[in-house]
Tab-separated table of C-alpha atoms and ligand atoms in Angstrom:
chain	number	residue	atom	x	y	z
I	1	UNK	CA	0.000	0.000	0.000
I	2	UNK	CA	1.568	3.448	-1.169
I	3	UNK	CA	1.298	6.246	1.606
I	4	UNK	CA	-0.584	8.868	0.348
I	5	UNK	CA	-0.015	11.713	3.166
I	6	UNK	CA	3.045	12.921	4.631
I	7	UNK	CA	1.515	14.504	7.748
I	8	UNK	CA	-1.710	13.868	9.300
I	9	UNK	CA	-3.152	15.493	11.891
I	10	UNK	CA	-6.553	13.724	13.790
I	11	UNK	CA	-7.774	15.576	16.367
I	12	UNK	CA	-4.981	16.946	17.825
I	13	UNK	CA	-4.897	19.031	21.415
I	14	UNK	CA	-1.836	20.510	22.876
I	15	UNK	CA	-1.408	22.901	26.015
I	16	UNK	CA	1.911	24.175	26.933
I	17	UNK	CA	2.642	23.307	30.786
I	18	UNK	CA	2.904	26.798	31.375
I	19	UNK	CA	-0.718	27.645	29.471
I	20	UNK	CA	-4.401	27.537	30.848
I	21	UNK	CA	-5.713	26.855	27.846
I	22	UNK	CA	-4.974	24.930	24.922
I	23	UNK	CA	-3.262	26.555	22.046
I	24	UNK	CA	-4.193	23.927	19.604
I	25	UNK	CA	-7.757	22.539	19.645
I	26	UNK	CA	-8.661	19.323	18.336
I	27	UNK	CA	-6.933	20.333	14.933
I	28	UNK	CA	-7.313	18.403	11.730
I	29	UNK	CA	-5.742	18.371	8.398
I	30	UNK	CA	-3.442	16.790	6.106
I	31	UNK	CA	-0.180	16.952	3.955
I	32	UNK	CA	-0.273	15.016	0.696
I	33	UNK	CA	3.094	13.428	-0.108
I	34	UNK	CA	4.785	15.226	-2.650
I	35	UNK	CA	2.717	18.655	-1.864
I	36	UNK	CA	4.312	21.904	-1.228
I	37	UNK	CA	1.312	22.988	1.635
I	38	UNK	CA	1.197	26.337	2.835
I	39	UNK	CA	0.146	27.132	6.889
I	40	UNK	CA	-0.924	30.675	7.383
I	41	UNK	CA	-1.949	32.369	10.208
I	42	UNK	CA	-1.595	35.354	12.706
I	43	UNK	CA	1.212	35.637	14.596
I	44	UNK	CA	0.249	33.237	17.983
I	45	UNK	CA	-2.277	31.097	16.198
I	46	UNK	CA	-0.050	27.990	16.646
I	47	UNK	CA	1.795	27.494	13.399
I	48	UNK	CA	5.326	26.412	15.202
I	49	UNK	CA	3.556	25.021	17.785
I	50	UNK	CA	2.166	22.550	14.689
I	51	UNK	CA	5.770	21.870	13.394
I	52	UNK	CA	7.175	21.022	16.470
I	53	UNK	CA	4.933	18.611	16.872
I	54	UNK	CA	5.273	17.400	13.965
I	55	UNK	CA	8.857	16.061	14.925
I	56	UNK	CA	8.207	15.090	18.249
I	57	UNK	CA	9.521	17.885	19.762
I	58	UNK	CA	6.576	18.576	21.342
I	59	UNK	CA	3.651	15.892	22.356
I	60	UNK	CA	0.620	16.803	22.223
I	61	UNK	CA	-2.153	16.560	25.595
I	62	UNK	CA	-2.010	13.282	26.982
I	63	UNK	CA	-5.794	11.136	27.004
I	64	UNK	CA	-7.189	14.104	24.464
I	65	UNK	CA	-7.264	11.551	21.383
I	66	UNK	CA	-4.438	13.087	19.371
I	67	UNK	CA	-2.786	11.082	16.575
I	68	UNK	CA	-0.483	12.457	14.722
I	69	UNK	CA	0.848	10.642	11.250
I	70	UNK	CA	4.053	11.104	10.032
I	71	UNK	CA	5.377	9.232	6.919
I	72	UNK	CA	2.507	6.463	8.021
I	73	UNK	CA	3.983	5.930	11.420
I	74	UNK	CA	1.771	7.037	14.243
I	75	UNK	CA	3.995	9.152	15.981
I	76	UNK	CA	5.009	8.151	19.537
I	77	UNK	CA	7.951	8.222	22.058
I	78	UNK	CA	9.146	5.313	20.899
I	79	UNK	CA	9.565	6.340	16.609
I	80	UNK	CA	10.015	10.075	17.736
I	81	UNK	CA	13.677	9.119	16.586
I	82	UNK	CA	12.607	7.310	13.378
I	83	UNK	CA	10.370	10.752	12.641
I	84	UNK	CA	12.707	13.035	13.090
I	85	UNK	CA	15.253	11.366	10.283
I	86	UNK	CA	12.078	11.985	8.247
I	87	UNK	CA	11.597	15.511	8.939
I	88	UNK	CA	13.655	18.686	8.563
I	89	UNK	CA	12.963	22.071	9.696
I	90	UNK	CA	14.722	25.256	8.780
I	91	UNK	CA	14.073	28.033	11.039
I	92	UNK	CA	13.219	31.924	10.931
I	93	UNK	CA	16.246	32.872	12.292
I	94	UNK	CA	19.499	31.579	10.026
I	95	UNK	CA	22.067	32.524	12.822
I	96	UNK	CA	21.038	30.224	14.802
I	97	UNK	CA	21.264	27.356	12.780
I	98	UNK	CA	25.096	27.058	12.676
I	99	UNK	CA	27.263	24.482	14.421
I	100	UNK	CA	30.503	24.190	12.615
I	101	UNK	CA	33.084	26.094	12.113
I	102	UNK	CA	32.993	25.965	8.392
I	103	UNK	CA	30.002	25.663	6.014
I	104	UNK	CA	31.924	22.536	5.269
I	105	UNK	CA	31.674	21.282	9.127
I	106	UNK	CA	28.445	22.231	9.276
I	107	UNK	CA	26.421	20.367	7.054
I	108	UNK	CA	28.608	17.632	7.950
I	109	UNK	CA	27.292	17.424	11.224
I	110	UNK	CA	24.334	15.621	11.463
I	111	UNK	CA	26.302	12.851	8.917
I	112	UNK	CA	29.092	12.785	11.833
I	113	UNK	CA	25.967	12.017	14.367
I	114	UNK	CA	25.015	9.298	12.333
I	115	UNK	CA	28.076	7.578	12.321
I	116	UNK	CA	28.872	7.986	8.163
I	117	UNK	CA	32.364	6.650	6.855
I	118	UNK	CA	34.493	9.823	5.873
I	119	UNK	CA	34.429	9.149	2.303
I	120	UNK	CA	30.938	8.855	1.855
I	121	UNK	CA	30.572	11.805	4.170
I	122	UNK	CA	32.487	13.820	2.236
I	123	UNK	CA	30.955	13.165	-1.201
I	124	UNK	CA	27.386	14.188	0.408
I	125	UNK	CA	28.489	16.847	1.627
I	126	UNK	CA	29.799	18.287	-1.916
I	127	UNK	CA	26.428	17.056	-3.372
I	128	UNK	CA	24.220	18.905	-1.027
I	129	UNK	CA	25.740	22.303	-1.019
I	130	UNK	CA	26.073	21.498	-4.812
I	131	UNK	CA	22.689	21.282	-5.024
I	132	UNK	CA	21.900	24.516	-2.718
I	133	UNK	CA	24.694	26.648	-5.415
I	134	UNK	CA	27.019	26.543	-2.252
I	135	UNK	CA	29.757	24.042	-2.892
I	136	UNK	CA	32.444	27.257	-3.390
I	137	UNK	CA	31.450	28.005	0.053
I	138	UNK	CA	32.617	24.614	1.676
I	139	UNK	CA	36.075	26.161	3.370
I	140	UNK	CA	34.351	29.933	4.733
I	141	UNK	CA	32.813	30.830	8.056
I	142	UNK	CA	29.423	30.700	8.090
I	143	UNK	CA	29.488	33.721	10.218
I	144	UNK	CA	30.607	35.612	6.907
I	145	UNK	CA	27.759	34.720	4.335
I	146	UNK	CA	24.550	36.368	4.093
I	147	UNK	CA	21.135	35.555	5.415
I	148	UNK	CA	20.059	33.590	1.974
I	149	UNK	CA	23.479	32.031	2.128
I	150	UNK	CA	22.906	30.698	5.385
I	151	UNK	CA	19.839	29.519	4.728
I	152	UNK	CA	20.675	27.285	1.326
I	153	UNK	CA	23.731	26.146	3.737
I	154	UNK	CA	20.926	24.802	6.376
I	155	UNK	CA	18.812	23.367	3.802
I	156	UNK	CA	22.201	21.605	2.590
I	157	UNK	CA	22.519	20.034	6.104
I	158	UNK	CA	19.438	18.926	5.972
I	159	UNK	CA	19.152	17.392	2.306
I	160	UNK	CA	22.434	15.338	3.778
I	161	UNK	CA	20.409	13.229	5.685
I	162	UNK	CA	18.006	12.670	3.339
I	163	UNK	CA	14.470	13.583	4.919
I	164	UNK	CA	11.090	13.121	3.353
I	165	UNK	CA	9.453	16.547	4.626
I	166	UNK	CA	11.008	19.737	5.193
I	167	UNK	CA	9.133	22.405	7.075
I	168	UNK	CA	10.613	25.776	6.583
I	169	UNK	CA	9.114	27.946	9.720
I	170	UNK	CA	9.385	31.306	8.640
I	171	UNK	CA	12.517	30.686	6.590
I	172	UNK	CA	12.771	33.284	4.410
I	173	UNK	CA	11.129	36.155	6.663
I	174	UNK	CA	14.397	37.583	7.357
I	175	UNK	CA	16.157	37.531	3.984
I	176	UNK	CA	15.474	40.326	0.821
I	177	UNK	CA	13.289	39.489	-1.952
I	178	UNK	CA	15.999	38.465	-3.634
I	179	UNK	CA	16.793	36.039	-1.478
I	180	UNK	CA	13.651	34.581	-0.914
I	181	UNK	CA	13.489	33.883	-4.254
I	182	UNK	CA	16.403	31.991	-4.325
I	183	UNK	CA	15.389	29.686	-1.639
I	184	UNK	CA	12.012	29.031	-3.106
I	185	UNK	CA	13.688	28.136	-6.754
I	186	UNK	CA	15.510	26.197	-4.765
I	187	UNK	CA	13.190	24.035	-2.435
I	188	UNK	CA	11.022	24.019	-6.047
I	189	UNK	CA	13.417	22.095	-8.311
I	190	UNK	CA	14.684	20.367	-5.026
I	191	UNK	CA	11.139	18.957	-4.692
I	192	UNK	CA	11.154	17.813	-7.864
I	193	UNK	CA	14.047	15.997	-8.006
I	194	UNK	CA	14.107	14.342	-4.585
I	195	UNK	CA	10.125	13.996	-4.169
I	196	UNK	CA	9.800	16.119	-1.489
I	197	UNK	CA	7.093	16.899	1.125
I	198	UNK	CA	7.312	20.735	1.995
I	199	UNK	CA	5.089	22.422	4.734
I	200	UNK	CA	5.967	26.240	4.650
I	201	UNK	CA	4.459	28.204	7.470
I	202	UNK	CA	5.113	31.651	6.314
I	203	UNK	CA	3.525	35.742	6.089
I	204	UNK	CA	4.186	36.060	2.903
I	205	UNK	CA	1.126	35.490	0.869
I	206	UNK	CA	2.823	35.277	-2.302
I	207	UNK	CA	4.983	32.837	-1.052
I	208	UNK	CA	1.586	30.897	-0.027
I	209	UNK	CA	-0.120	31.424	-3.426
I	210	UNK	CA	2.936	29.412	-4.777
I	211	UNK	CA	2.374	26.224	-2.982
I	212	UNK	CA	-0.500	23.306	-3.776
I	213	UNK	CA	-2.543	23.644	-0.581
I	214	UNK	CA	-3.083	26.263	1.540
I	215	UNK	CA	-4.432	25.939	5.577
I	216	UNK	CA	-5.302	28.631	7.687
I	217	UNK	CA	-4.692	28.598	11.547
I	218	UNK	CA	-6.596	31.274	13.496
I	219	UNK	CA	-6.740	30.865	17.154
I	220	UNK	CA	-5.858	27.352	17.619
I	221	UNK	CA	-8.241	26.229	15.035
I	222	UNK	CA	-7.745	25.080	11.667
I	223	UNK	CA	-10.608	27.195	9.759
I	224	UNK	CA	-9.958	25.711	6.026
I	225	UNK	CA	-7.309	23.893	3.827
I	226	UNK	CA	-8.140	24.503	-0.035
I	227	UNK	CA	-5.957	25.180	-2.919
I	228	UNK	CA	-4.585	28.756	-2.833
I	229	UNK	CA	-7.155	30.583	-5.533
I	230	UNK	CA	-10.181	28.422	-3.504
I	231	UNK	CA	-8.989	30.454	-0.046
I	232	UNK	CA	-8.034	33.776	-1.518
I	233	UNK	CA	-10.601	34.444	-4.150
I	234	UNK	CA	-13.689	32.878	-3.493
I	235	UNK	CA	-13.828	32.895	0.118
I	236	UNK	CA	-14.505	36.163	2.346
I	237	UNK	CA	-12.510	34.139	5.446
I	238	UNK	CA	-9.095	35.571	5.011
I	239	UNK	CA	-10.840	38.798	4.873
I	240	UNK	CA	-12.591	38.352	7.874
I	241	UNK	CA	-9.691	37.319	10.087
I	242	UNK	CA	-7.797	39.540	8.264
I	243	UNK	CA	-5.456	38.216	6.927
I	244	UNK	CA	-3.786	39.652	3.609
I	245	UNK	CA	-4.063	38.146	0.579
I	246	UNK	CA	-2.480	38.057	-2.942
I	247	UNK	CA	-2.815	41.074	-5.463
I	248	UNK	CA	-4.525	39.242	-8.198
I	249	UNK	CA	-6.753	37.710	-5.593
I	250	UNK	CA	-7.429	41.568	-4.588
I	251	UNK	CA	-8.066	42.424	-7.854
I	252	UNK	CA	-10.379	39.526	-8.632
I	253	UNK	CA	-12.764	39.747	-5.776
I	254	UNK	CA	-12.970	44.091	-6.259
I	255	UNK	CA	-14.020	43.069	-10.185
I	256	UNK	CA	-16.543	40.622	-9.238
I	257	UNK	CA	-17.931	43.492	-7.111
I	258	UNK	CA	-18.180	45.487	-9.267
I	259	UNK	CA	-20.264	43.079	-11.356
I	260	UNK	CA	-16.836	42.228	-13.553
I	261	UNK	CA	-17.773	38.444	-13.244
I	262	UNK	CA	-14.441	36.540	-13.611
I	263	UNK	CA	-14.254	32.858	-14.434
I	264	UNK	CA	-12.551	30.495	-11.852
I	265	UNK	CA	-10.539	28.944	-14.118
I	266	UNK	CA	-9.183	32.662	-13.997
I	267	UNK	CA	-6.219	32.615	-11.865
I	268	UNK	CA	-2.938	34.052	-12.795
I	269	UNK	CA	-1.848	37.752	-13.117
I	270	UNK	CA	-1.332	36.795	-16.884
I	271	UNK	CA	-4.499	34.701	-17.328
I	272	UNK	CA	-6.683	37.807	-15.842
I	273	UNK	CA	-5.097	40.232	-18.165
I	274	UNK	CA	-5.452	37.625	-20.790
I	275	UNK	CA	-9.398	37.541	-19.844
I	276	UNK	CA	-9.607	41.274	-19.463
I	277	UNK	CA	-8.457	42.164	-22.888
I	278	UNK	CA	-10.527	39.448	-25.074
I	279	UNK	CA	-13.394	41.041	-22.947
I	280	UNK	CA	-12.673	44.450	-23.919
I	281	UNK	CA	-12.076	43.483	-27.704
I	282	UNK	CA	-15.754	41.806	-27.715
I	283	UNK	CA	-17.517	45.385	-26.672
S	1	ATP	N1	7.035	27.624	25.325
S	1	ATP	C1	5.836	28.177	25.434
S	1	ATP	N2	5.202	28.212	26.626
S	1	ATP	C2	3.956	28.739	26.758
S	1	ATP	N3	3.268	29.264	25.731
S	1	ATP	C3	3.831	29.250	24.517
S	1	ATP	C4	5.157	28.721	24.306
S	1	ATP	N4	5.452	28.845	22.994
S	1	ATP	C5	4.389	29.426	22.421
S	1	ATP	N5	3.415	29.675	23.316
S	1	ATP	C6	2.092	30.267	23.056
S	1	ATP	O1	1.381	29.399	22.187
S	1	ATP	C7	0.664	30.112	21.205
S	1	ATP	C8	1.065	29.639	19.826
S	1	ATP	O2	2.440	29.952	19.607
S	1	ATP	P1	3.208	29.613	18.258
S	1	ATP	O3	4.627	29.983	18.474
S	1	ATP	O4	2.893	28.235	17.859
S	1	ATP	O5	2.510	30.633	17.254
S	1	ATP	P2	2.896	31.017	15.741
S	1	ATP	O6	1.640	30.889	14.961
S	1	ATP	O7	4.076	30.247	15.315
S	1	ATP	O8	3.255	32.561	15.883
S	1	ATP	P3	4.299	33.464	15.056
S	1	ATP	O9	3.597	33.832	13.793
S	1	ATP	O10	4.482	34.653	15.939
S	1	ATP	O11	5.554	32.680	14.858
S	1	ATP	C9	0.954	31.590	21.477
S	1	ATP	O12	-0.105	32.106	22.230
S	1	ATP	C10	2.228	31.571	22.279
S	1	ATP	O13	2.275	32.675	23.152
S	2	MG	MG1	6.027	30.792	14.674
């Protein structure tokens, strides 16, 4: 039988010791295998909370029914281990990230944990930053590179060990357009090629219009998961909660307001102006 999510979520409940209440309530969803899935959400509505979970670092309420799925293994403290060679997670913040001394050393690292002959070690480790555009890079401090840099460098650490899913938690929040682009041309063509799950819990609503499924968090709850033109255009929610949403999505719903019906099929920047013009050339 082929696995057909990455991630799934049934019913899941978790309270932080130090909480009254629960910050996640009875939360479902899923992540198809092979998805790029986007999690959106205020800031506080739980999104980390969801990815730490995800890899055991965090269990969720005991006796509240959770299960948690990961990579068809129901995730418990004995296969937290097994899970977390599964899962990756880059982080907001790409200074905190580093543990070697060189970018070399550093994606090394979690090869050296796992007990990996030198030789072999060393050809992965040319691969990976190879296939992050870093391999020049394998002798200088990772002190000295830029955020973006630092970020393809912590991807390349964790494409070394091979996961199935990589969350990125905010991971391009802190770099310039520029470099977010990078990254997401990246984890694109890296998802591709290796069959890669990717869960990207991010602000940036055009980086959410780029990915295959989009679920919104508000408040603990999960309030829809849809394909991104199904949440942005032809729902009012992420209005409601207000949350922001894409410009053509803007644009779409003010024209349909204004009695401009637009098709659904319509969903590109280019396929609106596309559907604009042939309407204009009809009158
Ligand atoms: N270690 C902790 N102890 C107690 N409460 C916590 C802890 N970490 C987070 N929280 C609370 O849990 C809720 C969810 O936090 P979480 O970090 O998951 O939100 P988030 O959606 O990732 O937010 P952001 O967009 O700011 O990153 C918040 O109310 C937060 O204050
Ligand atoms: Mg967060």
């Amino acid at each position: 039988m082929t696995i057909s999510n990455a991630i799934e979520f049934k019913d899941v409940t978790f309270t932080y010791p130090e909480s009254k209440a629960p910050v996640l309530k009875k939360i479902n969803f899923k992540v198809k295998k092979g998805s790029w899935t986007a999690l959106i959400g205020h800031n506080g509505s739980g999104k980390s909370t969801i990815s730490k979970l995800i890899n055991g670092l965090l269990l969720p309420d005991k006796d509240s029914g959770s299960v948690i799925t990961v990579s068809g293994m129901n995730l418990n403290s004995e296969n937290v281990w097994d899970i977390r060679e599964k899962v990756g997670i880059v982080f907001q913040n790409p200074d905190n990230q580093f543990v070697g001394a060189t970018v070399g050393d550093d994606v090394a690292f979690g090869l050296e944990n796992r007990g990996v002959p030198r030789d072999q070690m060393v050809q992965t480790v040319k691969k990976v930053l190879s296939d992050v555009g870093m391999l020049d890079y394998i002798d200088a401090e990772p002190a000295n590179l830029s955020g973006g840099q630092k970020q393809r460098v912590a991807i390349a650490g964790i494409l070394a060990v091979e996961p199935e899913i990589i969350i990125l938690d905010e991971s391009t929040s802190m770099l310039d357009p520029s470099g977010r682009d990078q990254i997401l041309k990246i984890i694109k063509r890296l998802m591709s090629e290796k069959n890669l799950t990717i869960l990207s819990i991010t602000h940036d609503i055009d980086e959410a219009d780029m990915a295959d499924n989009v679920i919104v968090l508000n408040d603990g709850k999960i309030l829809a998961q849809a394909s991104p033109t199904e949440i942005f255009s032809q729902t009012e929610m992420p209005r409601q909660i207000g949350l922001d949403i894409p410009f053509v999505d803007k644009l779409i719903y003010k024209l349909n307001q204004l009695g401009i019906t637009i098709p659904k099929d319509v969903q590109t920047k280019d396929e609106l102006k596309q559907y604009l013009c042939q309407l204009n050339s009809k009158k």
